[in-house]
PDB file of C-alpha atoms in Angstrom:
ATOM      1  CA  UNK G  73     158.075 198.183 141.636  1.00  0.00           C
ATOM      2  CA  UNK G  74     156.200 195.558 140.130  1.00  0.00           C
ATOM      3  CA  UNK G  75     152.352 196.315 139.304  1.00  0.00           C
ATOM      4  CA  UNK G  76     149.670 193.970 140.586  1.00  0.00           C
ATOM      5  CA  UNK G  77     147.623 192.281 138.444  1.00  0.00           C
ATOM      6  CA  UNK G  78     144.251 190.903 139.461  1.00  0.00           C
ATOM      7  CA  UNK G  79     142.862 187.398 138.210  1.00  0.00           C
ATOM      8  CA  UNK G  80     139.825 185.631 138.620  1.00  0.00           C
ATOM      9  CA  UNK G  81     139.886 182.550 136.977  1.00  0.00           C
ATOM     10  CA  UNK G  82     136.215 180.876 136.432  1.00  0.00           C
ATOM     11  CA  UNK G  83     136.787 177.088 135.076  1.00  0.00           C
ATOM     12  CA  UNK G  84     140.038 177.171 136.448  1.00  0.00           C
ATOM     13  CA  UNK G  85     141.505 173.865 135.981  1.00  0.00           C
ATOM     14  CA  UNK G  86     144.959 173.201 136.962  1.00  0.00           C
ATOM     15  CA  UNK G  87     145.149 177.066 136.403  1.00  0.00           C
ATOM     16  CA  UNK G  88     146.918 176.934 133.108  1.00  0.00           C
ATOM     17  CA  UNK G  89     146.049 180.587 132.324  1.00  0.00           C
ATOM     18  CA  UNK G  90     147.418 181.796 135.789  1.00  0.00           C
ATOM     19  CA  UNK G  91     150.419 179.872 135.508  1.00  0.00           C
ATOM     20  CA  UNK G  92     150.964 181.369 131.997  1.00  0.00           C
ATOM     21  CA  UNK G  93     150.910 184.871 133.564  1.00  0.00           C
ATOM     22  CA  UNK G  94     153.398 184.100 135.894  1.00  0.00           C
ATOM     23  CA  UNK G  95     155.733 182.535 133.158  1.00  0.00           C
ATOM     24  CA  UNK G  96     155.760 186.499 131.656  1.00  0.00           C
ATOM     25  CA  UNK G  97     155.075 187.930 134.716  1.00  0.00           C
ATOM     26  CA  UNK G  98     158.907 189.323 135.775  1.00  0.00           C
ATOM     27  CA  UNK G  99     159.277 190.275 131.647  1.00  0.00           C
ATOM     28  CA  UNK G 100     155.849 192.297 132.011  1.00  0.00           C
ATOM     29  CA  UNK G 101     156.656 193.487 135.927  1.00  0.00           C
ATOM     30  CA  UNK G 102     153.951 192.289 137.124  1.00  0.00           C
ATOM     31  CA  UNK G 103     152.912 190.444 140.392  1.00  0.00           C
ATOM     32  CA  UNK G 104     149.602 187.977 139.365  1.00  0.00           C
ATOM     33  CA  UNK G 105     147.275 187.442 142.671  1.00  0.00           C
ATOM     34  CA  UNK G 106     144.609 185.122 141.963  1.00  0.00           C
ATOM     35  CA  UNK G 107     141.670 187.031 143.589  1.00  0.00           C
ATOM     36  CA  UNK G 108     138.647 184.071 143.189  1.00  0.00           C
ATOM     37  CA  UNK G 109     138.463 181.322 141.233  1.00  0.00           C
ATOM     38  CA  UNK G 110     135.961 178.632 140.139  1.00  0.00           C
ATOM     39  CA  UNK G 111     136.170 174.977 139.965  1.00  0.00           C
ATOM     40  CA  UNK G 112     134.362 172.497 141.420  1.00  0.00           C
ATOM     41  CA  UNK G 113     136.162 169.216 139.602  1.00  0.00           C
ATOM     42  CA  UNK G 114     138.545 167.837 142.301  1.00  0.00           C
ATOM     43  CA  UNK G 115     141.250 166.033 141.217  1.00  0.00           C
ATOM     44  CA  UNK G 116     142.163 169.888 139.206  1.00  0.00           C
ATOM     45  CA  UNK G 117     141.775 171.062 142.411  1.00  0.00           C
ATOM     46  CA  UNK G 118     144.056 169.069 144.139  1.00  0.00           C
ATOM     47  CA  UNK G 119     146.534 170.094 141.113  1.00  0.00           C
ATOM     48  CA  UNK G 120     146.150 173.510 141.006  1.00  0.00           C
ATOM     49  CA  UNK G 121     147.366 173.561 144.414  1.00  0.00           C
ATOM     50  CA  UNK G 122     150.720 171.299 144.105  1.00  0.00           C
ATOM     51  CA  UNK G 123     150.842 173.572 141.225  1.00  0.00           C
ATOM     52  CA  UNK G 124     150.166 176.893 142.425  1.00  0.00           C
ATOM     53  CA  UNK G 125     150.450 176.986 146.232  1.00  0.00           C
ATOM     54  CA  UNK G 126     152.183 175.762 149.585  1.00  0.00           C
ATOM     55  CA  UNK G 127     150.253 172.595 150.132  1.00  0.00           C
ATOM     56  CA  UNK G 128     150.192 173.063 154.233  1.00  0.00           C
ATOM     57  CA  UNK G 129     146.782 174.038 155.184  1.00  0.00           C
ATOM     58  CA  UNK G 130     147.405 175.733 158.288  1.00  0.00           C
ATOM     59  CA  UNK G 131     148.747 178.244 156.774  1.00  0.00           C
ATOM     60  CA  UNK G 132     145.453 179.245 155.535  1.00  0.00           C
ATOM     61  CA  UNK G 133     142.820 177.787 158.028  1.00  0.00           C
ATOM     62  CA  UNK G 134     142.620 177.317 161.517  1.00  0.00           C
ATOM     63  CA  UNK G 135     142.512 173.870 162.796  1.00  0.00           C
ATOM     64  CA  UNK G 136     140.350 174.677 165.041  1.00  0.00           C
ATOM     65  CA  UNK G 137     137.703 175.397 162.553  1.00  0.00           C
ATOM     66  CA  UNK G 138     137.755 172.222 160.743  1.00  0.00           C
ATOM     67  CA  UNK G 139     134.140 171.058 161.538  1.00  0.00           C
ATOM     68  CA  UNK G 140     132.752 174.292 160.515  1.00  0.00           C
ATOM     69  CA  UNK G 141     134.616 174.631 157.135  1.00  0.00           C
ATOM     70  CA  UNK G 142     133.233 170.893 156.853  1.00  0.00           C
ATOM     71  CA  UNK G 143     129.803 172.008 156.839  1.00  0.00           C
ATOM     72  CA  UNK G 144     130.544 174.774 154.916  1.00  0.00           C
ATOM     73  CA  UNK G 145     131.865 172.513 152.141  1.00  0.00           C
ATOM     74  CA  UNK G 146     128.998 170.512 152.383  1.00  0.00           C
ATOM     75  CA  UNK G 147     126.852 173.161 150.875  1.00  0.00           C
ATOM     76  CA  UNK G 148     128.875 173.371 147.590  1.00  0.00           C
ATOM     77  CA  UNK G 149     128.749 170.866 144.537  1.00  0.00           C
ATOM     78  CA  UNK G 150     131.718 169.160 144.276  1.00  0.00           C
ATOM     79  CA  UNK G 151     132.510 166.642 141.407  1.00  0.00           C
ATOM     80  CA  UNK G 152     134.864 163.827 141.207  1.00  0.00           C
ATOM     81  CA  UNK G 153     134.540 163.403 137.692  1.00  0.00           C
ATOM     82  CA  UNK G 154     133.969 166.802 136.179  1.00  0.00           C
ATOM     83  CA  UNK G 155     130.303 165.468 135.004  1.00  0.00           C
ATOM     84  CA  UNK G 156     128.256 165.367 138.177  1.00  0.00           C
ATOM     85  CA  UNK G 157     128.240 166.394 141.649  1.00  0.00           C
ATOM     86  CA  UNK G 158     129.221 163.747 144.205  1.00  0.00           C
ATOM     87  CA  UNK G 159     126.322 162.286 146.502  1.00  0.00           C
ATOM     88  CA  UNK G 160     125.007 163.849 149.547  1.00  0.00           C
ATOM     89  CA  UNK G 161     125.726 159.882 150.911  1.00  0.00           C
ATOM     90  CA  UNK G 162     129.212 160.187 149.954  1.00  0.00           C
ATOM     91  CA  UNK G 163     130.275 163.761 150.687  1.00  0.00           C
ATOM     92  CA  UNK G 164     131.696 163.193 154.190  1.00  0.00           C
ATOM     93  CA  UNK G 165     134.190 160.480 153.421  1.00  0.00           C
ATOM     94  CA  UNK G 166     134.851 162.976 150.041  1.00  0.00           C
ATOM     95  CA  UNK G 167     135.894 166.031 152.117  1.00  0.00           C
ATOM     96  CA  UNK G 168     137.815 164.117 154.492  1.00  0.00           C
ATOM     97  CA  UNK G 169     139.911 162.672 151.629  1.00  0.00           C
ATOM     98  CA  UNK G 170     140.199 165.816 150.138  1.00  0.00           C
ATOM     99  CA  UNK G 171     140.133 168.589 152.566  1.00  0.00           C
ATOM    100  CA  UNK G 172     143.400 169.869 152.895  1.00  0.00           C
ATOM    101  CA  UNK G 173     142.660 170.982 149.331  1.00  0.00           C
ATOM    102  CA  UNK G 174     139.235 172.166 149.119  1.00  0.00           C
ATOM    103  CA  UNK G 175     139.858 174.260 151.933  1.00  0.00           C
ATOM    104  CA  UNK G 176     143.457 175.975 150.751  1.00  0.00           C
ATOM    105  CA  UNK G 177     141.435 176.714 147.334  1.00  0.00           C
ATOM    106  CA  UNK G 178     138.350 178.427 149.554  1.00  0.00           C
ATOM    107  CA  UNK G 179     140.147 180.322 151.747  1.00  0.00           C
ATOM    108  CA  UNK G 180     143.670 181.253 149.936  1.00  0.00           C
ATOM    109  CA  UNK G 181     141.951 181.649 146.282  1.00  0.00           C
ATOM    110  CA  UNK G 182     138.446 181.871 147.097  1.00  0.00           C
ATOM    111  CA  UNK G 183     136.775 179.226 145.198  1.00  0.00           C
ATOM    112  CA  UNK G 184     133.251 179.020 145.369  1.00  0.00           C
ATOM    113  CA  UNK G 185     133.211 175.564 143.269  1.00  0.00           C
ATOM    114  CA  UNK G 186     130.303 175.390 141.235  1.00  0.00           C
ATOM    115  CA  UNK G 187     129.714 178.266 139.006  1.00  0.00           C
ATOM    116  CA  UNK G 188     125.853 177.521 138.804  1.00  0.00           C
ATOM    117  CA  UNK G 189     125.579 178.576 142.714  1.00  0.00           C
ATOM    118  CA  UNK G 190     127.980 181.903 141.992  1.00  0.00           C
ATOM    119  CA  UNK G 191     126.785 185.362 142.562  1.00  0.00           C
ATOM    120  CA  UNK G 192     128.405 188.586 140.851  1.00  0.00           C
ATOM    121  CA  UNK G 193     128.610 189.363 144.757  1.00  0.00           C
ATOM    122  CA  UNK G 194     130.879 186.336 145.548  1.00  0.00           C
ATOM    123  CA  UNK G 195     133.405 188.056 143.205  1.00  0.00           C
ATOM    124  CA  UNK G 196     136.083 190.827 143.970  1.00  0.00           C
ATOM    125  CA  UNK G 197     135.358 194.311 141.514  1.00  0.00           C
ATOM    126  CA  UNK G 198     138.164 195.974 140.054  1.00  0.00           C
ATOM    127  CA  UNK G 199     139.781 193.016 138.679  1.00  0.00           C
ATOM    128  CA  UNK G 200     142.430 193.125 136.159  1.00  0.00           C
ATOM    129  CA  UNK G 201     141.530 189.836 134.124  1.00  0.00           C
ATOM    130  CA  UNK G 202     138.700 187.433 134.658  1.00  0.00           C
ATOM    131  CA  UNK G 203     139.187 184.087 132.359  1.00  0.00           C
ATOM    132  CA  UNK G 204     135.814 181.855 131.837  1.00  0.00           C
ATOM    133  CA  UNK G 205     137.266 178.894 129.235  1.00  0.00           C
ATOM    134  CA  UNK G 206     134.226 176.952 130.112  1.00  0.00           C
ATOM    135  CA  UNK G 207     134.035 173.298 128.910  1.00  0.00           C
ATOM    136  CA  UNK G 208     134.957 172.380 125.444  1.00  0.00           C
ATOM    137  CA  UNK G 209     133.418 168.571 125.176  1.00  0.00           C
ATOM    138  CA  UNK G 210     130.066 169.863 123.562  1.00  0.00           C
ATOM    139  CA  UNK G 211     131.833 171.723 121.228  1.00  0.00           C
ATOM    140  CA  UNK G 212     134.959 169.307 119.833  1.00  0.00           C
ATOM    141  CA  UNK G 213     134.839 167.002 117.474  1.00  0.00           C
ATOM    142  CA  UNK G 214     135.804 164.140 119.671  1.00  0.00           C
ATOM    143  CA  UNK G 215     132.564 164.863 121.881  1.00  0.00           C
ATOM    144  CA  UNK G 216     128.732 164.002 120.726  1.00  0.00           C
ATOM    145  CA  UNK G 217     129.067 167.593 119.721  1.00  0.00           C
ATOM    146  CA  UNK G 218     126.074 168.915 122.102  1.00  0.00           C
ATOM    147  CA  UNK G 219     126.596 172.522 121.454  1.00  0.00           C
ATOM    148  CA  UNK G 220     126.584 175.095 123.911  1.00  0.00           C
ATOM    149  CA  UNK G 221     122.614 176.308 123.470  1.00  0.00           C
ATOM    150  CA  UNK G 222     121.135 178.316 126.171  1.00  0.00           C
ATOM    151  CA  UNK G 223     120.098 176.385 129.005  1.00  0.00           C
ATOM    152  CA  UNK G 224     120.476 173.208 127.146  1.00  0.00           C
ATOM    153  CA  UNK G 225     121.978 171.416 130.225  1.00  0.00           C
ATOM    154  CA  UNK G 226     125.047 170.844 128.566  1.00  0.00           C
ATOM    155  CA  UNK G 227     128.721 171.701 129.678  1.00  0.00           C
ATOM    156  CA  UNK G 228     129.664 173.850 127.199  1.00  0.00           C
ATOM    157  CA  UNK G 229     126.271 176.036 127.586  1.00  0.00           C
ATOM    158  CA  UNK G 230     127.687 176.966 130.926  1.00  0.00           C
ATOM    159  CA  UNK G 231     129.086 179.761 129.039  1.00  0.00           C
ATOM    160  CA  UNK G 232     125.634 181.611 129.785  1.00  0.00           C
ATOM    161  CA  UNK G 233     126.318 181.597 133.187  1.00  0.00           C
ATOM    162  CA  UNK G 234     129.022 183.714 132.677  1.00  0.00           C
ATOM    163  CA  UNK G 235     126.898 186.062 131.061  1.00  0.00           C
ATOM    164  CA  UNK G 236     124.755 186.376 133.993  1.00  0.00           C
ATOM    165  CA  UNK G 237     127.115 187.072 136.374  1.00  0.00           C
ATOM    166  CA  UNK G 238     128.919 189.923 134.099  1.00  0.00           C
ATOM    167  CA  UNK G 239     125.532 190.740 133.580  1.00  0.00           C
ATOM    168  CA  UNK G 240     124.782 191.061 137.583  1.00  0.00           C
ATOM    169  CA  UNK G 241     127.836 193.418 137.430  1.00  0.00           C
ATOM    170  CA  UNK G 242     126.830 195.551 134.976  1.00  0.00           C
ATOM    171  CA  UNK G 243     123.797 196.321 136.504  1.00  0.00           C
ATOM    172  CA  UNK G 244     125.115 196.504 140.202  1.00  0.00           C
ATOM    173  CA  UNK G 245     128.595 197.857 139.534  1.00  0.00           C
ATOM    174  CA  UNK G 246     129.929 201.523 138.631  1.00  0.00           C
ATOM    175  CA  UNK G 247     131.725 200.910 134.802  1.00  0.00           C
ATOM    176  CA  UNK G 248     135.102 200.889 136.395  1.00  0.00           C
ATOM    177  CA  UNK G 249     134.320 198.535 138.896  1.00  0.00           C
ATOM    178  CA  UNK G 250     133.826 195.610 136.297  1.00  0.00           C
ATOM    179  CA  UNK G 251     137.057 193.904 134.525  1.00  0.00           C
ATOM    180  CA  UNK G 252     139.326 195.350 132.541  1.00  0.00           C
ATOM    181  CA  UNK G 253     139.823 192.346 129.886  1.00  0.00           C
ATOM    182  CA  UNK G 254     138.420 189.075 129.716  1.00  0.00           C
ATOM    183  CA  UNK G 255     139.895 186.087 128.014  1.00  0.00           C
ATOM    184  CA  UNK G 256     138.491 182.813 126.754  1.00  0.00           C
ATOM    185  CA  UNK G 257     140.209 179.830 125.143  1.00  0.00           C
ATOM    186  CA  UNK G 258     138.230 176.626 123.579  1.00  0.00           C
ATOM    187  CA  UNK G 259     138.660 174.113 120.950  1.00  0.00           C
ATOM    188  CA  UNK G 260     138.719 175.951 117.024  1.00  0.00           C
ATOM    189  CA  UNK G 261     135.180 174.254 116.672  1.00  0.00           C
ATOM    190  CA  UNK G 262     133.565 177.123 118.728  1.00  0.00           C
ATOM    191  CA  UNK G 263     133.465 178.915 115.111  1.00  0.00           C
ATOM    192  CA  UNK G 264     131.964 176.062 113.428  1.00  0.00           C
ATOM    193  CA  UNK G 265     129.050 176.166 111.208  1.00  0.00           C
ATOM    194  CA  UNK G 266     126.886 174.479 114.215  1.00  0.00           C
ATOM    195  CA  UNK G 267     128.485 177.185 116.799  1.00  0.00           C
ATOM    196  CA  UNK G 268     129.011 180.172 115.354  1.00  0.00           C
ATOM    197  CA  UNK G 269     125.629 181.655 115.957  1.00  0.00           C
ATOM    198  CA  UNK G 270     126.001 181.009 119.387  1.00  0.00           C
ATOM    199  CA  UNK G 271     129.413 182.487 119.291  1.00  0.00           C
ATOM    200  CA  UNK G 272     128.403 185.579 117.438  1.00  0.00           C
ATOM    201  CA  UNK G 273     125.582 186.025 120.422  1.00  0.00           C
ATOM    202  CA  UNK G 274     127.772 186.045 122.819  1.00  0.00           C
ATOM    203  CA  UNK G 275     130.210 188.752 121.594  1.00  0.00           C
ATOM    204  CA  UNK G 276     126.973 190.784 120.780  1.00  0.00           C
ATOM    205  CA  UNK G 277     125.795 190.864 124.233  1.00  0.00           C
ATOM    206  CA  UNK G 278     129.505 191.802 125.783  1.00  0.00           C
ATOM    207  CA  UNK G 279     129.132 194.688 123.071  1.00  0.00           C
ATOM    208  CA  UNK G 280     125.713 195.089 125.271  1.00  0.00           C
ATOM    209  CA  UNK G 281     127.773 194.452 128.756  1.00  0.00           C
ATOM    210  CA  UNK G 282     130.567 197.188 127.363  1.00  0.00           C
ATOM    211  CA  UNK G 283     133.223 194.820 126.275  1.00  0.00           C
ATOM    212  CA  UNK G 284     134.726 194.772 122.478  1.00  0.00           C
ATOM    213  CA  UNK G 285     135.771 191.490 121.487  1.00  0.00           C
ATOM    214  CA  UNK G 286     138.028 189.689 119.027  1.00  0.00           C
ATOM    215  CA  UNK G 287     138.647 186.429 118.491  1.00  0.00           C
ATOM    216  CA  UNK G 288     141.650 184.478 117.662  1.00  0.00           C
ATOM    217  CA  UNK G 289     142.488 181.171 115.883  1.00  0.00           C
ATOM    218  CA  UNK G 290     146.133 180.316 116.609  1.00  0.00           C
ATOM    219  CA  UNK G 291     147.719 176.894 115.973  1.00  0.00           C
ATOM    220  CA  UNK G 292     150.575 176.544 119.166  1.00  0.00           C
ATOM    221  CA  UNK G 293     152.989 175.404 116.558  1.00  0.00           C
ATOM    222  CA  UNK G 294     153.402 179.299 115.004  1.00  0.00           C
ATOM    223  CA  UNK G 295     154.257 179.710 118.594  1.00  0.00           C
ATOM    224  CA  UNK G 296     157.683 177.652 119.506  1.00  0.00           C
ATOM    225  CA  UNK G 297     155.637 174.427 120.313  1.00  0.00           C
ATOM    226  CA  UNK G 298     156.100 171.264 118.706  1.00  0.00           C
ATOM    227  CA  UNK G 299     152.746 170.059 118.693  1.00  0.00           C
ATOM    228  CA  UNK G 300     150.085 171.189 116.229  1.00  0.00           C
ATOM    229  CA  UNK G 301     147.277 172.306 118.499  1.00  0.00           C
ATOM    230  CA  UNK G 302     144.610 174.604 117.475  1.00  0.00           C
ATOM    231  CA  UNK G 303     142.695 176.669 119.596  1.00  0.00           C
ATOM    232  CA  UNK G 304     140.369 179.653 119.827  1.00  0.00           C
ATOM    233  CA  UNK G 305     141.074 182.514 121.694  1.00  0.00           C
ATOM    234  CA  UNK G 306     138.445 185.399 122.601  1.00  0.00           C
ATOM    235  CA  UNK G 307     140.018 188.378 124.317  1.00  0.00           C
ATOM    236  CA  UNK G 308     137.563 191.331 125.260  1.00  0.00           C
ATOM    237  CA  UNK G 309     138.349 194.751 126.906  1.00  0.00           C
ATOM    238  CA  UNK G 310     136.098 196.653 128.804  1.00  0.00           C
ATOM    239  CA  UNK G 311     135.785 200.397 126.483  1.00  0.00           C
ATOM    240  CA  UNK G 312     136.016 202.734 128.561  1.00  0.00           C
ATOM    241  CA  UNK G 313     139.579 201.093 129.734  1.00  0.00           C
ATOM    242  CA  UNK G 314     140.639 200.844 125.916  1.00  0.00           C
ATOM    243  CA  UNK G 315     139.612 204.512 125.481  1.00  0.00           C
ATOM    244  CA  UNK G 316     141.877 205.319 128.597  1.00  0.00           C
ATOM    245  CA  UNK G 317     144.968 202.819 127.711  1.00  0.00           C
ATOM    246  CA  UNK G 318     144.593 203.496 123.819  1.00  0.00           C
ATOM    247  CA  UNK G 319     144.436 199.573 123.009  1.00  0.00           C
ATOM    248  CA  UNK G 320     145.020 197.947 120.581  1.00  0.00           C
ATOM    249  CA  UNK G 321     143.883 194.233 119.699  1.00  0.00           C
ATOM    250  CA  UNK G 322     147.195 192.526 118.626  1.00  0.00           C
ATOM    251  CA  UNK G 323     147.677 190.864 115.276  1.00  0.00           C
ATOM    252  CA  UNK G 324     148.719 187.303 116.870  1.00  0.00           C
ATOM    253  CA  UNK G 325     147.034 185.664 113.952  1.00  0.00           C
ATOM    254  CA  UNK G 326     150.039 186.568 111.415  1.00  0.00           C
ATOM    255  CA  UNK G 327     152.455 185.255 114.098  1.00  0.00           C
ATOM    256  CA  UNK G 328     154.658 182.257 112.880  1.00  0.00           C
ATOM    257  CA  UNK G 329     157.700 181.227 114.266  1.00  0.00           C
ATOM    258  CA  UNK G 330     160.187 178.984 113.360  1.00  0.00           C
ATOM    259  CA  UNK G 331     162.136 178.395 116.492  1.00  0.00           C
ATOM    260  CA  UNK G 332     160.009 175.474 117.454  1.00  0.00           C
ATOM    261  CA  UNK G 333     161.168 173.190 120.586  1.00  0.00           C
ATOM    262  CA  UNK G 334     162.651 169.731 119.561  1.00  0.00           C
ATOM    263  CA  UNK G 335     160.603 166.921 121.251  1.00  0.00           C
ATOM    264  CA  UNK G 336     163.810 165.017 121.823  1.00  0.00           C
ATOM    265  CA  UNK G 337     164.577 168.239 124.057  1.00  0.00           C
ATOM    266  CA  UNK G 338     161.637 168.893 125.834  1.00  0.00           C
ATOM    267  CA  UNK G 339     161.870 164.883 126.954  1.00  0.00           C
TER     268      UNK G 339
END
């Protein structure tokens, strides 16, 4: 019998991450149920769905509910271009267009969109993994290079939001209500000069919240890809779980191997 994992995926995307649990899922014996999710960006809405999910919505919602989910929808911030939320003048003709989607991702994966308006409450406990790779474009070297400072307004300083909702749970929450490991990827230029201290605070306070941390630097090309693609990886565990599981943080970082896929093959 396969063991369920639980995921909440916060900046969820297309849902890379979940879709990379499924791909070892049956070696692991595991069954992956997403159990919330945030993303308020559209079109990786609509994706995540042809991706993830059967695309019929009344499978999920009653028809005869449309108006109300409507209005609910109307209360969230949605974005068409993953910068700013869409006008109150245009929101109508926006959820029309869209609503098959927004409302499979609500009600099937429980999205609540717009992780500014997101309450530890509006999030299942127990969960297995919760994933929070918030946005990179501060933070790369093809951006203006913001940084992700503390209510700074930029994208990549969303990250603080995630610590107040692990925050909320650690003050609301018995210890083994809270997750069990969470994971973040980003560009390598998180552990830059310019971001490091910023880094380094955050993996303090999880030490605070009752998480040990480690981060990773892995290139995908030590791992069968063909493309050079650096990224960095923090994984964090809840202690009291490691105590229970006896974990221990992997050495991916010595991890090189040659198979790598030929391009010619993968076209």
């Amino acid at each position: 019998m396969n063991k369920k994992v639980k995921l909440f995926e916060a900046f969820a995307g297309i849902g890379s991450q979940y879709r990379a649990l499924n791909n070892i899922s049956k070696k692991k014996h595991w069954d992956i149920e997403v159990v919330g999710m945030i993303e308020w960006f559209i079109p990786a809405i609509s994706a995540y769905i042809e991706i993830h999910s059967d695309t019929n919505v009344n499978k999920y919602v009653n028809s005869n509910k449309r108006e109300e989910i409507k209005n609910k929808l109307k209360n969230k911030n949605l974005s068409l271009d993953s910068k700013k939320p869409i006008s109150i003048s245009n929101k109508n003709k926006v959820i029309d267009q869209w609503f098959n989607y927004l409302a499979i991702s609500m009600y099937k994966y429980n999205n609540t969109f717009d992780i500014t308006q997101t309450s530890y409450l509006d999030i299942a406990k127990n969960i297995d993994i919760f994933t929070y790779s918030f946005p990179c474009q501060d933070l790369s070297n093809q951006g203006k290079q913001k940084g992700m400072n503390k209510n700074s307004g930029t994208r990549s300083g969303l990250l603080w939001e995630v610590e107040r909702i692990i925050t909320e749970m650690h003050i609301n929450w018995k210890n083994n209500e809270k997750p069990k490991y969470l994971l973040l990827e980003n560009v390598a230029e998180i552990g830059n000069k310019k971001n490091l201290p910023n880094l380094n605070k955050w993996i303090n306070k999880l030490d605070d919240l009752g998480y040990e941390s480690k981060i990773y630097y892995l290139n995908a090309s030590d791992f069968g890809s063909s493309q050079n693609r650096k990224r960095a990886y923090g994984l964090s565990i809840l202690k009291s779980w490691k105590k229970k599981v006896n974990f221990q943080f992997p050495d991916l970082e010595n991890i090189h191997l040659k198979n790598k896929k030929a391009i010619k093959n993968i076209l």
